XYZ file of C-alpha atoms in Angstrom:
417
model
C -44.135 215.197 140.289
C -46.782 213.851 137.842
C -45.105 215.454 134.817
C -47.398 215.419 131.779
C -49.029 212.137 132.780
C -52.713 211.641 133.227
C -53.802 210.343 136.619
C -55.519 207.012 137.367
C -56.966 206.900 140.896
C -57.570 203.400 142.298
C -58.616 202.225 145.779
C -56.216 199.577 147.088
C -58.689 198.210 149.651
C -62.311 197.202 149.770
C -63.586 200.685 148.863
C -64.284 203.787 150.971
C -60.607 204.752 151.189
C -61.170 208.354 150.042
C -61.035 208.290 146.260
C -63.612 211.012 145.944
C -61.877 213.407 148.229
C -58.580 212.656 146.487
C -60.056 213.381 143.037
C -61.721 216.538 144.316
C -58.351 217.794 145.550
C -56.573 216.881 142.286
C -59.200 218.830 140.362
C -59.156 221.858 142.686
C -57.219 225.089 142.124
C -55.003 224.156 145.074
C -53.481 221.328 143.026
C -52.845 223.425 139.971
C -53.093 220.455 137.583
C -55.294 221.949 134.851
C -57.712 219.040 134.737
C -59.946 218.930 131.660
C -62.139 215.957 132.645
C -62.735 213.297 135.211
C -63.192 209.950 133.427
C -65.172 207.253 135.225
C -63.804 203.877 134.103
C -65.688 201.276 136.133
C -68.676 200.660 138.363
C -71.903 202.474 138.253
C -74.561 204.116 140.456
C -73.485 202.141 143.529
C -70.448 204.359 144.015
C -70.474 206.565 147.180
C -67.534 209.013 146.984
C -67.896 211.587 149.762
C -66.483 215.008 149.165
C -66.485 217.944 151.550
C -65.410 221.214 149.972
C -66.229 224.868 150.524
C -68.790 223.997 153.209
C -70.607 221.611 150.919
C -70.921 217.830 151.208
C -71.997 215.488 148.427
C -71.816 211.719 147.938
C -70.824 211.357 144.343
C -72.264 208.328 142.535
C -71.971 208.823 138.775
C -70.816 212.394 138.467
C -67.020 212.783 138.782
C -65.698 214.085 142.064
C -64.192 217.114 140.351
C -67.692 218.604 139.798
C -67.385 221.137 142.630
C -64.445 222.641 140.704
C -66.465 222.744 137.474
C -64.531 219.867 135.870
C -66.631 217.926 133.317
C -67.335 214.193 133.771
C -66.918 211.588 130.961
C -68.767 208.349 131.653
C -66.788 205.865 129.586
C -68.037 202.738 127.888
C -66.904 200.777 130.988
C -69.403 202.551 133.150
C -72.889 201.168 133.973
C -75.071 204.215 133.591
C -78.285 204.682 135.579
C -80.226 207.699 134.134
C -82.816 208.014 136.959
C -80.073 208.148 139.612
C -78.124 210.591 137.434
C -81.120 212.951 137.331
C -81.511 212.769 141.085
C -77.774 213.447 141.562
C -77.970 216.394 139.198
C -80.769 217.928 141.242
C -78.801 217.431 144.423
C -75.722 219.125 142.945
C -77.879 221.988 141.648
C -79.182 222.488 145.214
C -75.560 222.749 146.393
C -74.871 225.556 143.925
C -73.455 223.694 140.897
C -74.893 225.508 137.900
C -76.555 223.208 135.284
C -74.787 219.964 136.414
C -75.939 218.001 133.360
C -74.058 220.430 131.122
C -70.867 219.028 132.706
C -71.759 215.489 131.707
C -70.634 213.441 128.639
C -71.671 209.833 128.177
C -70.205 207.182 125.839
C -73.089 205.696 123.827
C -71.671 202.193 124.250
C -72.075 202.222 128.033
C -74.579 199.732 129.453
C -77.809 200.978 131.061
C -78.708 199.908 134.557
C -82.493 199.999 134.736
C -85.023 199.682 137.617
C -85.629 196.148 136.254
C -82.045 195.239 136.981
C -82.332 196.857 140.430
C -85.516 194.961 141.325
C -83.988 191.714 140.171
C -80.834 192.367 142.197
C -82.822 192.904 145.381
C -84.973 189.816 144.801
C -81.884 187.677 144.287
C -80.245 189.068 147.471
C -83.470 188.393 149.391
C -83.405 184.708 148.347
C -79.781 184.376 149.494
C -80.636 185.337 153.038
C -77.614 184.995 155.339
C -75.508 183.681 152.446
C -75.339 187.091 150.730
C -72.106 188.015 148.961
C -72.583 191.725 149.438
C -74.463 194.143 147.198
C -75.737 197.678 147.154
C -78.981 196.524 145.653
C -79.020 198.823 142.666
C -78.520 196.196 139.934
C -74.824 196.418 138.988
C -74.178 192.690 138.897
C -77.436 192.023 137.042
C -76.528 194.619 134.445
C -73.117 193.121 133.791
C -74.210 189.434 133.873
C -77.228 189.995 131.637
C -75.104 191.700 128.995
C -72.824 188.686 128.767
C -75.412 186.667 126.860
C -78.065 189.123 125.772
C -78.589 192.203 123.666
C -78.634 194.548 126.634
C -79.884 198.132 126.755
C -77.136 200.707 126.137
C -77.007 204.536 126.383
C -77.292 204.806 122.545
C -80.727 203.166 122.773
C -82.109 206.083 124.698
C -82.217 207.910 121.354
C -83.979 204.967 119.662
C -87.316 204.475 121.522
C -88.486 201.371 119.627
C -85.137 199.632 119.983
C -85.048 200.461 123.667
C -88.702 199.292 124.127
C -87.812 195.933 122.525
C -84.752 195.507 124.729
C -86.649 196.390 127.914
C -89.406 193.935 127.104
C -86.809 191.174 126.625
C -85.112 192.200 129.863
C -88.402 192.034 131.763
C -89.220 188.611 130.307
C -85.794 187.310 131.238
C -86.248 188.300 134.869
C -89.954 187.522 135.229
C -89.390 184.267 137.190
C -87.025 185.947 139.634
C -89.130 189.155 139.995
C -92.105 186.938 140.856
C -90.363 185.757 143.984
C -90.309 189.226 145.642
C -92.150 192.452 146.183
C -89.725 194.784 144.367
C -91.462 196.797 141.684
C -90.417 199.296 139.003
C -91.872 201.783 136.517
C -93.703 200.580 133.412
C -91.730 200.146 130.244
C -93.616 203.003 128.619
C -92.621 205.269 131.457
C -88.968 204.151 131.296
C -88.782 204.717 127.525
C -90.172 208.269 128.032
C -87.749 209.053 130.879
C -84.736 207.684 128.966
C -85.691 209.776 125.894
C -85.637 212.859 128.134
C -82.260 211.774 129.481
C -80.927 211.555 125.879
C -82.043 215.085 125.243
C -80.501 216.484 128.455
C -76.967 215.083 128.228
C -74.289 214.880 125.531
C -74.038 211.329 124.243
C -70.755 210.675 122.446
C -70.301 208.330 119.513
C -67.444 206.100 120.721
C -63.981 207.081 121.802
C -63.587 210.852 122.315
C -60.845 210.678 124.934
C -58.198 212.390 122.798
C -60.357 215.485 122.495
C -60.534 215.857 126.280
C -56.826 215.080 126.684
C -55.964 217.814 124.151
C -57.368 220.473 126.564
C -55.640 219.388 129.769
C -54.916 216.546 132.185
C -57.337 213.708 132.663
C -58.138 212.170 136.043
C -59.534 208.685 135.879
C -61.725 208.047 138.934
C -62.100 204.432 139.924
C -64.953 202.909 141.929
C -64.961 200.248 144.656
C -61.598 198.753 145.650
C -59.040 196.414 144.056
C -59.800 193.763 146.732
C -63.333 193.648 145.246
C -62.151 193.363 141.595
C -64.150 190.842 139.575
C -60.996 188.795 138.754
C -58.486 189.809 141.428
C -60.761 190.259 144.431
C -61.586 187.846 147.214
C -64.147 185.786 145.270
C -67.104 185.407 145.636
C -67.282 188.653 147.718
C -66.566 190.799 144.705
C -68.079 193.260 142.266
C -68.942 192.728 138.593
C -66.371 195.337 137.578
C -62.712 195.583 136.652
C -61.451 197.791 139.471
C -57.686 197.570 138.879
C -56.439 200.068 136.288
C -56.290 197.795 133.243
C -59.160 199.531 131.371
C -57.910 203.046 132.119
C -54.406 202.144 130.938
C -55.896 200.720 127.775
C -57.873 203.862 127.073
C -54.703 205.973 127.490
C -52.720 203.573 125.358
C -55.146 203.977 122.469
C -54.458 207.663 122.378
C -50.703 207.248 122.944
C -50.789 209.100 126.334
C -48.824 208.310 129.488
C -50.590 207.447 132.780
C -49.652 207.705 136.459
C -51.463 205.253 138.768
C -52.187 206.764 142.149
C -53.214 204.118 144.721
C -55.396 205.281 147.551
C -55.618 203.823 151.039
C -56.525 204.833 154.557
C -54.040 204.515 157.356
C -56.192 201.500 158.305
C -58.561 199.217 156.435
C -62.384 199.130 156.146
C -64.906 196.967 154.357
C -68.677 196.963 153.840
C -70.524 193.754 154.315
C -69.585 190.102 154.104
C -66.215 188.616 153.244
C -62.809 187.940 154.725
C -61.108 190.764 156.669
C -58.160 189.449 158.643
C -57.310 192.581 160.645
C -60.895 193.441 161.548
C -61.222 194.556 165.195
C -64.722 195.197 166.551
C -63.116 197.091 169.510
C -61.877 199.871 167.227
C -63.943 203.023 167.729
C -63.321 205.437 164.861
C -66.103 207.848 163.962
C -67.504 207.345 160.508
C -70.041 210.014 159.525
C -70.712 208.928 155.947
C -70.644 205.100 156.117
C -73.095 202.909 157.917
C -75.003 199.692 157.605
C -76.995 199.190 154.403
C -79.894 196.802 153.934
C -78.087 194.865 151.202
C -74.547 196.069 151.556
C -74.266 195.083 155.217
C -72.419 196.680 158.092
C -69.369 198.948 157.897
C -66.338 197.224 159.342
C -62.995 198.570 160.508
C -59.638 196.876 160.880
C -55.980 197.566 161.483
C -53.525 198.466 158.697
C -52.757 195.459 156.499
C -49.651 195.777 154.315
C -50.114 192.228 153.080
C -53.429 193.079 151.432
C -52.119 196.389 150.204
C -49.086 194.707 148.599
C -51.462 192.183 147.036
C -53.508 195.063 145.596
C -50.369 196.757 144.234
C -49.405 193.428 142.521
C -52.969 193.106 141.159
C -52.597 196.525 139.559
C -49.344 195.443 137.910
C -47.630 198.079 140.023
C -48.562 201.638 140.853
C -46.604 204.922 140.678
C -47.581 206.576 143.960
C -49.739 206.453 147.066
C -52.283 208.735 148.644
C -52.826 207.983 152.348
C -55.999 209.308 153.951
C -57.477 209.414 157.454
C -54.104 209.916 159.154
C -55.778 211.970 161.899
C -57.556 209.000 163.537
C -54.815 206.375 164.030
C -54.594 206.331 167.836
C -55.811 202.736 168.235
C -54.460 201.379 164.924
C -51.745 198.731 164.693
C -50.250 197.014 161.661
C -50.062 193.427 160.476
C -46.699 191.807 159.827
C -48.117 188.506 158.645
C -50.864 185.885 159.145
C -51.004 182.638 160.994
C -52.812 180.246 158.650
C -53.452 176.519 158.253
C -50.526 176.439 155.833
C -48.153 178.190 158.181
C -47.030 181.824 158.648
C -47.503 184.050 155.624
C -45.946 187.505 155.119
C -46.963 187.839 151.454
C -49.960 186.845 149.303
C -49.660 185.362 145.821
C -51.586 187.328 143.232
C -51.882 184.203 140.929
C -52.987 184.204 137.326
C -55.514 186.673 135.966
C -59.043 185.285 135.515
C -58.402 182.292 137.791
C -61.396 182.387 140.132
C -60.340 179.043 141.608
C -57.184 180.725 142.897
C -59.244 183.582 144.288
C -61.628 181.229 146.078
C -58.735 179.386 147.756
C -57.235 182.721 148.766
C -60.582 183.719 150.249
C -60.818 180.513 152.220
C -57.348 180.979 153.510
C -57.981 184.537 154.657
C -61.285 183.731 156.318
C -59.261 181.666 158.786
C -56.120 183.823 158.974
C -55.096 185.310 162.297
C -53.000 188.464 161.930
C -49.780 189.054 163.731
C -50.104 192.696 164.882
C -47.474 195.126 166.039
C -47.421 198.830 166.914
C -47.845 201.221 164.008
C -44.746 203.417 163.462
C -45.257 207.118 164.139
C -44.407 208.083 160.548
C -47.019 206.091 158.669
C -46.192 207.422 155.177
C -42.539 206.529 155.560
C -43.565 203.038 156.896
C -45.781 202.412 153.894
C -43.076 203.555 151.533
C -40.735 200.975 153.064
C -43.150 197.988 153.158
C -44.786 198.680 149.761
C -41.854 200.126 147.866
C -43.981 202.950 146.512
C -43.610 206.695 147.226
C -46.388 208.391 149.234
C -47.133 211.542 147.332
C -50.281 212.808 149.005
C -51.530 212.630 152.577
C -54.688 213.721 154.402
C -55.243 214.432 158.071
C -58.941 215.240 157.689
C -61.810 215.400 155.168
C -61.322 218.965 153.766
C -59.079 220.071 150.924
C -56.999 222.089 153.381
C -56.245 218.831 155.286
C -54.286 217.477 152.301
C -50.544 217.813 151.781
C -48.567 217.039 148.643
C -45.569 215.098 149.878
C -42.610 215.149 147.477
C -40.478 212.001 147.940
C -36.800 212.517 148.629
C -35.847 210.992 145.274
C -38.200 213.189 143.261
């Protein structure tokens, strides 16, 4: 089905659609895909990819979700790397029986560092916004990306250069001093951070630039995305977005540089979810679907549930410049779920959303305003949800899941394959 193509896994919603469980299955012996590495190509330590396998549960943040199968992780230059959180995650994985987790980790030296200074600034900024928050996990992802736009930001390579790192951390602290003075969020001293980061540099393999071809030479690559396309920094519903390119542009570019083909696997639930603030046309507070691993976060906000929304899914497919196949999760809990056929809006009835030009945040803001007032036209969900999604999205459903475990997943070969 996938041929010799490397897999790019992207969430077509607002996140939490089951990317981690999908990547875990793709890397497992059951899939038989001979995966040589999981490549993280966006986001950072705010990821929360829940995997249940062999009686173990872990919420993957920076490690790839193929770790339970012993598949190495490559944190690419597009990742925002948080060494303290990585060390904590490695300890948690070791307690779950993963031998020497850090030995499975490779890090591109060009990746930006997310530090406790970024995290404290993030939380201070969100505190000042009060009820006008855009949504954040509070770990400093946006601050890391925004600071690097105009400053000489700390990078993974600096962990091996203590004096360079110290200089950059001092500049970072000075930059944020006015904001940090508004709140009570504290962080370790710069001396302590330099020492911890030096230990991090000794514990992991830091790679000098592009090494993707070497991993690809030993098997298939699985690119594991973070967040969801509807949160993309340029294609998402601005300003309720992430500072990250979620759609597969960067993963495709990485494969193009080594002359390798890719297969984009879009992931969705059989319904939609979103964390925190922002438009959500099919949200229905009356829906009661158990959610063991998602709840309300202090900065992220509440976990929200809504009916299936093919309009937003089609929009996400367009934002990805097309995808090759779909994975549909959570098909075991659809009893109350309906599906949207369009929206009633101030401009009339809509049955499709215009993706608009790339990097046009004005278009994205207007789309957000429109969707904040949209009223969905709902109808009963067909019994065969995969077939329905194939029809409305024009994309084959190749993988389905009726539960959280690997054994709940079924490879679904389309009729034309």
